[in-house]
XYZ file of C-alpha atoms in Angstrom:
685
model
C -10.180 -20.006 -18.358
C -7.140 -17.826 -18.209
C -4.056 -18.767 -19.545
C -0.483 -18.460 -18.789
C 0.246 -16.199 -21.693
C -2.381 -13.727 -22.426
C -2.654 -12.571 -25.710
C -3.005 -8.715 -26.632
C -6.728 -7.765 -26.316
C -7.899 -4.284 -27.022
C -11.101 -4.225 -25.039
C -14.014 -2.199 -26.110
C -13.791 0.387 -23.361
C -10.077 0.596 -24.041
C -10.702 1.171 -28.033
C -13.444 3.585 -27.006
C -11.545 5.693 -24.477
C -8.647 6.005 -27.110
C -10.922 7.531 -29.713
C -12.546 9.525 -27.201
C -9.340 10.566 -25.643
C -6.443 11.671 -28.759
C -9.254 12.835 -31.106
C -10.025 16.499 -29.396
C -6.229 16.653 -28.495
C -5.004 19.275 -31.319
C -8.067 20.965 -30.917
C -7.925 21.900 -27.492
C -4.339 22.976 -27.644
C -5.124 26.065 -29.604
C -7.613 27.400 -27.169
C -6.605 26.177 -24.100
C -5.055 28.805 -21.135
C -2.606 28.541 -18.977
C -2.735 26.045 -16.147
C -4.106 27.589 -12.796
C -2.131 27.824 -9.766
C -1.947 23.993 -7.968
C -4.550 23.645 -4.552
C -3.283 22.272 -1.550
C -5.374 19.727 -1.656
C -7.124 17.190 -3.828
C -10.523 18.081 -4.590
C -11.705 16.081 -7.244
C -14.044 14.519 -5.312
C -15.761 17.528 -4.884
C -16.657 18.190 -8.476
C -13.174 19.981 -9.819
C -11.249 17.002 -11.878
C -8.802 19.611 -13.283
C -7.929 20.666 -9.621
C -7.094 17.658 -8.328
C -4.291 16.704 -10.955
C -1.869 19.957 -10.211
C -1.524 18.733 -6.623
C 2.331 19.424 -6.012
C 2.592 20.004 -2.405
C 2.003 16.778 -0.998
C 3.094 17.886 2.487
C 0.257 20.557 2.398
C -2.467 17.798 2.080
C -4.724 16.681 4.654
C -3.862 13.508 6.119
C -7.471 11.461 6.420
C -6.036 8.495 8.575
C -5.741 11.048 11.729
C -8.973 11.790 13.447
C -7.241 15.269 14.601
C -6.862 16.376 10.743
C -3.522 18.180 9.837
C -1.310 17.722 6.969
C 1.929 16.022 6.402
C 3.970 18.739 7.098
C 1.524 19.708 10.492
C 1.946 16.576 12.484
C 4.525 14.721 14.543
C 4.088 11.693 13.278
C 6.464 10.312 10.654
C 3.764 10.183 7.442
C 4.389 10.251 3.862
C 0.945 11.061 1.132
C 0.794 10.535 -2.849
C -1.914 12.380 -4.469
C -2.245 14.360 -7.625
C 0.499 14.089 -10.142
C 3.163 12.269 -8.063
C 0.380 9.626 -7.552
C -0.661 9.477 -11.207
C 3.420 9.150 -12.252
C 3.826 6.205 -9.449
C 0.611 4.035 -10.032
C 1.150 0.656 -10.630
C -0.020 -3.025 -10.939
C -0.294 -3.378 -7.132
C -0.320 -0.966 -3.918
C 3.074 -2.043 -3.256
C 4.452 -1.212 -6.410
C 2.708 2.248 -6.036
C 4.264 3.210 -2.998
C 7.289 1.353 -2.913
C 9.475 4.774 -4.252
C 8.338 6.752 -1.137
C 11.302 6.984 2.028
C 11.023 3.772 4.324
C 9.352 2.053 1.878
C 9.684 -1.304 -0.164
C 7.271 -3.885 -1.708
C 7.529 -7.639 -1.350
C 7.501 -9.527 -4.696
C 5.736 -13.072 -6.262
C 5.695 -11.326 -9.343
C 3.652 -8.698 -10.904
C 0.430 -9.783 -9.497
C 1.583 -9.356 -5.943
C 2.949 -6.380 -4.446
C 2.427 -5.729 0.067
C 4.067 -2.634 1.200
C 7.131 -2.941 3.875
C 7.503 -0.014 5.842
C 10.822 0.053 7.411
C 11.831 -4.415 7.162
C 8.065 -4.723 8.709
C 5.929 -6.592 6.120
C 2.844 -9.173 6.229
C 0.454 -8.878 9.065
C 2.017 -5.904 11.081
C 1.351 -3.495 8.580
C -2.152 -2.797 7.881
C -3.677 -2.248 4.778
C -7.218 -0.193 4.818
C -9.294 1.397 2.615
C -11.008 4.564 4.082
C -10.153 3.475 7.390
C -11.788 -0.062 7.533
C -9.390 -2.936 7.323
C -9.395 -4.760 3.418
C -10.470 -7.844 5.227
C -8.232 -10.262 2.882
C -6.169 -12.888 3.329
C -2.481 -11.360 2.165
C -0.303 -11.433 5.481
C -1.364 -15.268 5.053
C 0.905 -16.170 2.354
C 3.313 -14.162 0.352
C 1.418 -15.132 -2.813
C -2.113 -13.972 -1.367
C -3.054 -10.158 -2.904
C -4.128 -7.063 -1.257
C -7.536 -6.460 -2.487
C -6.762 -3.014 -3.050
C -6.805 -1.130 -7.000
C -4.674 1.283 -6.793
C -5.489 2.870 -10.350
C -9.010 4.079 -8.480
C -7.131 6.250 -5.165
C -7.842 9.544 -4.816
C -5.301 9.697 -2.348
C -2.916 7.177 -0.622
C -1.457 8.223 2.814
C 1.097 6.035 4.946
C 1.814 6.162 8.343
C 5.799 4.971 9.143
C 6.196 3.294 12.892
C 3.903 2.131 15.124
C 0.167 3.092 14.482
C -1.701 0.734 16.721
C -3.406 3.143 18.717
C -5.728 4.074 15.509
C -6.159 1.135 13.502
C -5.453 -2.193 15.954
C -2.442 -4.719 16.949
C -2.423 -5.504 13.038
C -0.511 -1.618 12.390
C 2.547 -2.314 14.586
C 4.800 -1.523 11.753
C 2.801 1.097 10.098
C -0.268 2.032 7.905
C -1.371 2.219 4.135
C -4.877 3.945 3.838
C -5.988 4.303 0.533
C -8.474 7.159 -0.180
C -11.100 6.415 -2.817
C -13.443 9.292 -2.233
C -16.379 6.254 -3.013
C -18.735 7.745 -0.455
C -18.627 11.585 -0.781
C -18.501 13.485 2.321
C -19.030 17.206 0.880
C -21.807 17.739 -1.937
C -20.659 17.480 -5.661
C -22.172 20.163 -8.128
C -22.516 18.877 -11.477
C -20.388 16.005 -13.395
C -17.235 15.679 -12.678
C -14.233 12.282 -13.425
C -11.810 11.386 -15.124
C -10.482 8.557 -17.401
C -6.989 6.665 -18.439
C -5.911 4.456 -20.715
C -2.321 2.921 -21.053
C -0.758 0.539 -22.703
C 2.623 -1.199 -21.851
C 5.550 -2.049 -24.274
C 9.329 -3.527 -24.454
C 9.761 -5.920 -22.076
C 6.149 -5.475 -20.920
C 2.673 -6.295 -22.504
C -0.451 -5.561 -21.636
C -2.936 -2.148 -21.192
C -4.346 -0.898 -18.305
C -8.088 1.222 -18.496
C -9.602 3.132 -15.804
C -12.691 5.476 -15.744
C -14.044 7.330 -12.429
C -17.660 9.583 -12.330
C -19.209 11.507 -9.888
C -22.136 13.350 -10.474
C -24.790 15.467 -7.934
C -27.028 18.081 -7.766
C -24.779 20.251 -5.546
C -27.480 20.459 -2.362
C -26.816 16.829 -1.398
C -27.135 13.513 -3.255
C -23.578 12.656 -4.714
C -23.576 9.517 -6.885
C -20.250 7.529 -7.674
C -19.120 5.107 -10.026
C -15.588 3.778 -10.954
C -13.973 0.509 -13.075
C -10.132 -0.464 -13.840
C -9.380 -3.320 -16.640
C -6.026 -4.840 -16.945
C -4.953 -7.098 -18.516
C -0.906 -7.911 -18.656
C 0.824 -10.558 -20.317
C 3.897 -12.226 -19.378
C 6.769 -9.895 -19.186
C 10.432 -10.284 -20.512
C 13.733 -10.193 -18.589
C 17.779 -9.244 -19.431
C 17.795 -13.352 -19.283
C 14.415 -14.092 -21.117
C 10.396 -14.818 -20.584
C 9.059 -14.816 -16.962
C 6.699 -17.348 -17.339
C 3.449 -17.222 -15.994
C 4.016 -13.822 -14.905
C 0.609 -12.527 -16.127
C -2.267 -10.445 -14.477
C -5.917 -10.397 -15.914
C -8.164 -8.225 -12.938
C -11.328 -6.092 -12.705
C -12.677 -4.048 -10.338
C -15.340 -1.463 -9.457
C -18.352 0.253 -7.207
C -20.899 2.464 -6.952
C -21.560 4.840 -4.164
C -24.047 7.276 -3.051
C -24.260 9.921 -0.145
C -26.563 12.451 1.068
C -24.207 15.533 2.480
C -24.835 18.960 3.765
C -23.566 21.145 6.752
C -24.978 18.505 8.770
C -22.561 16.027 7.771
C -22.751 12.984 5.371
C -24.200 9.665 5.463
C -23.824 7.279 2.017
C -22.856 3.574 0.925
C -21.057 1.672 -1.872
C -21.204 -1.690 -3.061
C -17.365 -2.910 -4.722
C -16.230 -5.556 -6.545
C -12.466 -7.016 -6.943
C -11.683 -9.637 -9.551
C -8.256 -10.766 -10.151
C -6.346 -13.431 -11.798
C -2.471 -13.371 -11.586
C 0.373 -16.006 -12.383
C 2.600 -17.566 -9.698
C 6.241 -17.208 -11.484
C 7.573 -19.574 -8.851
C 5.866 -22.425 -10.354
C 5.561 -21.749 -14.424
C 5.017 -25.481 -15.627
C 5.870 -26.643 -18.684
C 4.263 -25.031 -21.704
C 5.669 -26.991 -24.109
C 4.992 -30.143 -22.499
C 1.055 -29.032 -22.394
C 1.787 -28.682 -18.529
C 0.115 -25.149 -16.988
C 1.788 -23.672 -14.099
C 0.244 -22.188 -10.712
C -2.177 -19.612 -10.841
C -4.670 -17.908 -8.361
C -8.174 -16.967 -9.106
C -9.054 -13.866 -6.504
C -12.828 -12.791 -5.844
C -13.974 -9.766 -3.177
C -17.485 -8.410 -2.683
C -17.491 -5.214 -0.149
C -19.990 -2.789 1.297
C -19.809 -0.339 3.378
C -21.613 2.456 5.004
C -20.175 5.711 6.206
C -21.414 8.910 7.933
C -20.663 11.818 10.151
C -21.856 14.356 12.399
C -20.876 18.100 12.371
C -20.758 19.627 15.619
C -23.204 16.931 17.334
C -21.986 18.079 21.003
C -21.198 21.630 20.578
C -18.800 23.575 18.682
C -15.779 22.045 17.127
C -17.224 18.381 17.841
C -17.478 15.904 15.652
C -19.236 12.043 15.182
C -17.397 9.500 12.281
C -18.916 5.990 11.554
C -18.466 3.261 9.740
C -19.167 0.182 8.680
C -18.352 -2.761 6.169
C -18.840 -6.115 5.570
C -16.594 -8.687 3.050
C -17.336 -11.748 1.154
C -13.291 -12.839 0.006
C -12.655 -15.988 -1.846
C -9.472 -17.182 -3.823
C -8.582 -20.709 -5.138
C -5.332 -21.582 -6.241
C -5.532 -23.364 -9.431
C -2.840 -25.997 -10.567
C -2.768 -26.115 -14.096
C -6.712 -26.867 -15.255
C -7.031 -28.413 -11.315
C -8.187 -26.586 -8.076
C -5.489 -27.121 -5.595
C -6.725 -24.816 -2.245
C -9.829 -22.445 -2.064
C -9.169 -19.898 0.786
C -12.214 -18.004 2.019
C -13.245 -15.045 4.775
C -16.099 -13.560 5.636
C -15.836 -10.626 7.773
C -17.694 -7.483 9.349
C -15.808 -4.501 10.354
C -17.365 -1.256 12.258
C -15.520 1.825 13.801
C -16.977 4.780 15.697
C -14.838 8.273 16.878
C -15.693 11.286 18.482
C -13.845 14.489 18.524
C -13.809 17.694 20.841
C -11.956 20.539 21.498
C -11.598 21.677 24.901
C -10.444 24.841 26.666
C -6.819 25.319 27.116
C -6.599 24.451 23.329
C -6.976 20.620 23.593
C -8.171 18.359 20.488
C -9.158 15.007 21.433
C -10.513 11.846 20.006
C -12.080 8.751 21.237
C -13.319 5.833 19.428
C -14.165 2.343 19.189
C -13.411 -0.150 16.531
C -14.855 -3.951 16.628
C -14.644 -6.540 13.792
C -15.640 -10.532 14.063
C -14.333 -12.702 10.851
C -14.411 -16.412 9.770
C -11.355 -18.176 7.619
C -10.927 -20.988 6.177
C -8.959 -23.130 3.800
C -9.622 -26.143 1.717
C -7.323 -28.235 0.427
C -3.744 -29.187 -0.187
C -2.382 -26.219 1.131
C -4.900 -26.031 4.250
C -2.005 -25.592 6.439
C -4.174 -23.116 8.820
C -7.632 -24.413 10.048
C -10.537 -22.503 9.645
C -10.574 -20.289 12.336
C -12.948 -17.233 14.119
C -11.248 -13.944 14.931
C -13.292 -11.389 16.998
C -11.610 -8.128 18.058
C -12.302 -4.975 19.572
C -10.256 -1.719 20.612
C -10.779 1.492 22.839
C -8.569 4.141 21.847
C -8.447 8.075 22.899
C -5.945 10.504 21.157
C -5.491 14.450 21.879
C -3.273 16.997 21.055
C -2.440 20.594 22.064
C -0.176 23.513 20.966
C 1.865 25.886 23.105
C 3.460 28.689 20.964
C 6.198 27.229 18.762
C 5.596 23.314 20.833
C 3.146 20.638 19.726
C 2.098 17.362 22.203
C 0.585 14.522 20.656
C -0.501 11.612 23.360
C -3.268 8.421 23.195
C -3.487 5.102 24.292
C -5.503 1.948 22.821
C -6.112 -1.305 24.177
C -7.604 -4.644 22.622
C -9.038 -7.646 23.017
C -8.402 -10.475 19.898
C -9.486 -13.604 20.700
C -8.953 -16.733 18.401
C -11.512 -19.981 18.172
C -10.358 -22.893 15.554
C -12.572 -25.660 14.786
C -9.129 -28.157 16.190
C -10.374 -26.904 19.502
C -7.856 -24.404 19.813
C -8.286 -21.313 21.369
C -6.383 -18.189 22.235
C -7.300 -14.760 23.729
C -4.864 -11.574 23.671
C -5.303 -8.173 25.104
C -2.663 -5.847 23.396
C -1.920 -2.494 24.657
C -0.318 0.449 23.335
C 0.666 3.861 24.332
C 2.692 6.503 22.726
C 3.723 9.853 22.919
C 4.947 12.509 19.892
C 5.711 16.156 19.553
C 7.177 18.582 17.482
C 9.038 21.761 18.288
C 9.710 24.381 15.612
C 12.911 25.861 16.520
C 12.452 29.169 13.920
C 10.022 29.691 10.181
C 12.738 26.967 8.820
C 13.449 24.880 11.376
C 11.016 21.824 12.893
C 12.290 19.213 15.359
C 9.734 16.213 16.273
C 10.286 12.889 18.649
C 7.821 9.958 19.204
C 7.880 7.780 21.899
C 5.784 4.592 21.254
C 4.717 1.180 23.069
C 2.919 -1.084 20.831
C 1.810 -4.245 21.315
C 0.121 -6.958 18.872
C -1.596 -9.910 18.907
C -0.255 -12.909 16.634
C -1.710 -13.656 13.229
C -3.725 -16.887 13.021
C -1.062 -18.563 10.539
C 1.635 -17.638 13.144
C -0.272 -19.350 15.840
C -2.211 -22.414 14.289
C -0.466 -23.631 11.138
C 0.247 -26.602 10.849
C 0.825 -28.179 6.973
C 3.162 -27.533 3.701
C 3.233 -24.371 2.784
C 3.682 -24.419 -0.844
C 4.137 -20.740 -1.713
C 7.496 -20.977 0.471
C 8.141 -24.360 -0.588
C 8.128 -25.073 3.538
C 6.128 -27.001 5.858
C 4.903 -24.773 8.346
C 3.944 -25.213 11.986
C 2.744 -22.585 14.236
C 3.050 -22.188 17.774
C -0.202 -21.556 19.745
C 1.808 -20.833 23.140
C 2.888 -17.692 21.526
C 3.240 -14.491 23.387
C 1.814 -10.749 22.747
C 4.643 -9.099 20.706
C 5.712 -5.529 22.141
C 7.744 -2.938 20.168
C 9.459 -0.248 22.083
C 10.309 3.386 19.342
C 12.272 5.995 19.979
C 12.596 8.023 16.734
C 13.847 11.499 15.858
C 13.275 13.644 12.951
C 14.330 16.760 11.883
C 12.592 19.337 8.658
C 13.735 21.945 7.048
C 12.070 24.250 4.584
C 12.800 27.844 2.574
C 11.981 28.998 -0.767
C 14.874 26.837 -2.301
C 14.693 23.544 -0.272
C 12.435 21.204 1.635
C 13.964 18.366 3.249
C 13.144 16.291 6.524
C 15.468 13.231 7.493
C 14.578 10.658 10.693
C 16.216 8.091 12.913
C 14.533 4.906 14.871
C 15.902 2.440 17.151
C 13.111 -0.818 17.518
C 13.191 -2.860 20.381
C 11.163 -5.821 19.875
C 10.490 -8.294 22.861
C 9.182 -11.668 21.659
C 9.324 -10.794 18.177
C 7.574 -13.464 16.187
C 9.468 -15.435 13.112
C 9.649 -18.107 11.255
C 12.262 -20.470 12.112
C 14.427 -23.311 10.061
C 14.436 -26.128 12.152
C 16.604 -28.387 10.416
C 14.272 -31.197 9.722
C 12.788 -32.004 6.548
C 9.156 -33.528 5.409
C 9.026 -35.887 2.066
C 6.096 -34.328 -0.307
C 5.262 -36.996 -1.863
C 3.455 -35.334 -4.517
C 6.337 -33.641 -5.946
C 8.596 -36.207 -4.999
C 10.662 -33.681 -2.383
C 11.697 -32.787 0.820
C 10.539 -29.516 2.136
C 12.266 -27.443 4.800
C 10.603 -27.976 8.299
C 10.176 -23.956 9.852
C 8.516 -23.096 13.085
C 6.895 -19.778 14.353
C 9.273 -19.204 17.402
C 10.156 -15.665 19.211
C 12.670 -13.822 20.334
C 13.837 -10.556 21.403
C 14.750 -8.262 18.279
C 16.252 -4.968 17.368
C 14.988 -2.824 14.354
C 16.729 0.321 13.149
C 17.372 2.909 10.724
C 17.870 6.031 9.065
C 15.575 7.774 6.021
C 15.725 11.161 4.601
C 14.649 12.836 1.581
C 15.253 16.666 0.025
C 13.792 18.692 -2.785
C 16.070 21.040 -4.278
C 14.159 23.968 -6.084
C 16.784 24.947 -8.819
C 15.225 27.247 -10.765
C 11.626 28.995 -11.228
C 11.988 31.366 -14.242
C 10.472 31.698 -18.220
C 11.765 27.759 -18.977
C 9.926 26.201 -16.262
C 10.407 25.036 -12.626
C 13.781 22.973 -12.133
C 13.639 20.268 -8.707
C 16.604 17.990 -7.712
C 14.649 15.452 -5.258
C 17.509 13.487 -3.288
C 16.435 10.543 -0.928
C 18.176 7.582 1.193
C 17.038 5.216 3.228
C 18.371 1.892 5.268
C 17.506 -0.032 8.253
C 18.917 -3.105 9.790
C 17.266 -6.089 11.567
C 18.819 -8.560 14.056
C 17.802 -10.784 16.744
C 19.215 -9.575 20.330
C 20.873 -13.072 20.932
C 22.812 -12.898 17.671
C 21.347 -13.515 14.007
C 20.124 -11.100 10.992
C 16.459 -11.635 10.355
C 15.351 -12.929 6.767
C 14.506 -11.198 3.960
C 14.872 -7.534 5.223
C 15.144 -4.639 2.154
C 18.358 -3.498 1.188
C 19.319 -0.032 1.418
C 18.865 2.197 -1.414
C 19.428 5.974 -2.455
C 18.393 7.760 -5.146
C 17.776 11.477 -7.246
C 15.297 12.498 -9.389
C 15.966 15.869 -11.876
C 12.373 17.324 -12.499
C 11.500 20.559 -14.791
C 7.721 21.532 -15.225
C 6.612 24.118 -17.324
C 3.239 25.626 -18.735
C 1.791 22.146 -20.372
C 5.144 19.895 -19.976
C 6.271 18.174 -17.087
C 9.280 15.481 -17.627
C 11.583 13.833 -14.638
C 14.868 11.706 -15.312
C 15.600 9.593 -12.068
C 18.149 6.584 -10.675
C 17.619 4.504 -7.131
C 20.873 2.678 -6.423
C 19.299 -0.671 -4.541
C 22.464 -1.629 -2.606
C 23.461 -5.516 -2.160
C 21.998 -7.375 0.669
C 24.560 -9.277 2.812
C 23.383 -9.161 5.792
C 21.160 -12.150 5.789
C 19.919 -14.783 8.276
C 20.789 -18.356 8.499
C 20.048 -20.453 5.004
C 19.310 -17.530 2.861
C 21.230 -16.402 0.426
C 22.424 -12.176 -0.411
C 21.280 -10.341 -3.377
C 23.335 -8.326 -6.074
C 22.699 -4.503 -5.785
C 21.199 -3.287 -8.800
C 20.654 0.588 -10.208
C 16.876 1.581 -11.823
C 16.844 4.661 -14.427
C 13.413 5.845 -14.566
C 12.265 8.507 -16.602
C 8.252 10.331 -17.307
C 7.478 12.923 -19.308
C 3.720 14.412 -19.935
C 1.711 17.240 -22.233
C -1.260 18.551 -20.778
C -4.175 20.828 -21.432
C -6.280 22.680 -19.688
C -9.354 24.134 -21.020
C -12.107 25.344 -18.328
C -13.189 22.647 -16.363
C -11.564 20.118 -18.884
C -7.699 18.748 -18.657
C -5.968 16.110 -21.065
C -2.423 14.400 -20.479
C -0.541 12.196 -22.727
C 2.016 10.851 -20.730
C 5.313 8.496 -21.745
C 6.707 6.421 -18.593
C 10.033 4.574 -19.117
C 11.047 1.933 -16.520
C 14.563 0.045 -15.878
C 16.359 1.914 -18.893
C 19.347 -0.040 -18.828
C 18.035 -2.790 -18.850
C 19.302 -4.103 -15.328
C 19.032 -7.693 -14.162
C 16.917 -6.813 -10.658
C 15.773 -9.499 -7.983
C 13.902 -8.602 -5.137
C 15.518 -9.527 -2.054
C 12.032 -9.589 0.172
C 10.967 -12.221 -2.303
C 10.888 -16.146 -1.267
C 11.263 -16.193 -5.244
C 14.029 -13.730 -5.677
C 16.512 -16.944 -7.143
C 14.068 -17.550 -9.634
C 11.615 -14.518 -10.784
C 13.458 -11.169 -12.088
C 11.886 -7.743 -12.666
C 10.858 -7.107 -16.087
C 13.868 -5.426 -18.508
C 13.306 -1.999 -19.722
C 9.677 -0.980 -20.569
C 7.470 1.675 -20.923
C 3.811 2.851 -20.543
C 2.379 5.249 -22.545
C -1.675 6.704 -22.809
C -3.977 9.560 -21.992
C -5.506 10.746 -19.115
C -8.663 12.944 -19.284
C -10.032 14.899 -16.158
C -13.502 16.559 -16.568
């Protein structure tokens, strides 16, 4: 059984990979040729492992989350992409930690085991997390101590769509989408054997290791096979104030997949398993007294079928389909006794057809449906067993006239809830979007977006009724909630020449009937802990979100000493109720800079990010002090034909700052790790 603080273990996989990776490094160094020029997309899934590592121009990477295709630089809607070396440097124990460095994106925090992306102040059910276009179907939106069932170390590419994205992914994407591309089902033939492996050790105020591998094999003419796996063992970490008890993480995940592909298209299937055990540092127990804290044991099995046809309806057309079945369960243990068990069984299907019409129009039409059953058994079963059925139809179109590009789309959904208590609700959210881009000249491009998006309230917002121990409150839902509607306008400006790449955007989002959790002023006696919990009610009121974000990369020099870049970025969001009062747990403003150098075999960076004090807080919420995080990365790589080795060292919180995450319910009790480092080896072949 899992312990609160795990002993350092060196698994057979870890030791084998370490011996395999370190031994040939010096021998390869003398015979390695110069690194090849960087490609414009991550091609590891096509059998060229070394090419994928060299992805540098992320704006030139194709965004798979858009059925009409296009790169991040070509799309009018705000999107960020992580791939290649930038993704390798950003990978963390959680999805939120991995993407938190992107402008407009931060992470929730319930200890290192839980980190859900927050996009422009939106989190929970307003941010959809999808894997290859299908929802993860976990229960991470039900409670802040529930982790998404996603392993970032197995991602080929992570795409973040900011702002209302309900046209493509349903009403749960009213705040944005994070799409994880894993390549488990190859869409083009793999020729030969390729893959990657990594061993990583943590030191300083963090103690643990992470090991991963990925293999892709194929005969070059159709059949492709995939396998991957990750093992993570992180012990309780230290902070500048001492040990953060019950902050361990122990996870295992992996998958196998197979597909047939060719000029005609592809079809394939995959099976994946996700296992994650982690502590809740907000309830650490008392180790001295032999009292173990609260910890969670998560299990998910997932089965996927995907396929596509090229030109089925004539030249330029396409048909893609996908289906997923998910079995999910996690148990919250109170010491050695099981507390509450959460279960979810879900099926989801999606079909998209794309066409090219006369006059330059590119279009896509689709239908998406899901059927799930959620249940909770135990003392924290504050949401009744609920069956949810949803179906939606959508269409998007794009055209270009010279310097001007226009995108438009619409979607209509039906979402129906039925509970074992007899309560039921039926919603029909609808969304419409218009966006455009105008290229002023070769350097400047202006974008604009107008969106109306609607969201059906989630199960916990409608039907909750009971103590929610993770947030130390008694939570009451409101079965009479109406649809939530967002009306957003956004303007963006991009500039690019030989010495700078820059983009800024400003947005204003007015919510009608915004759903939020409000303090009622009442209290409920929790006899088990002999304490009173505040009573909180899910309520609705109009709200306003507005903000600004931007980043610029200055190419300072590119000569015999290497390439020298300076990146600066910043973002801020303000969220308040229309009738007055701030919304709780809104991410603070921040700004930062990173100095980066890259030569033939070396790359290094040094950066600092300032998180401002958050004192625009809701009633009953405490402010959070600001802090500055200083990080550094250095890596040495060797390319030898189709094989590449990389030794790396990452330093985090180098100035040992006292740092607390304002978006966390545990911010008063849980701090981020102090000064720490990660070092290891990556192999690409």
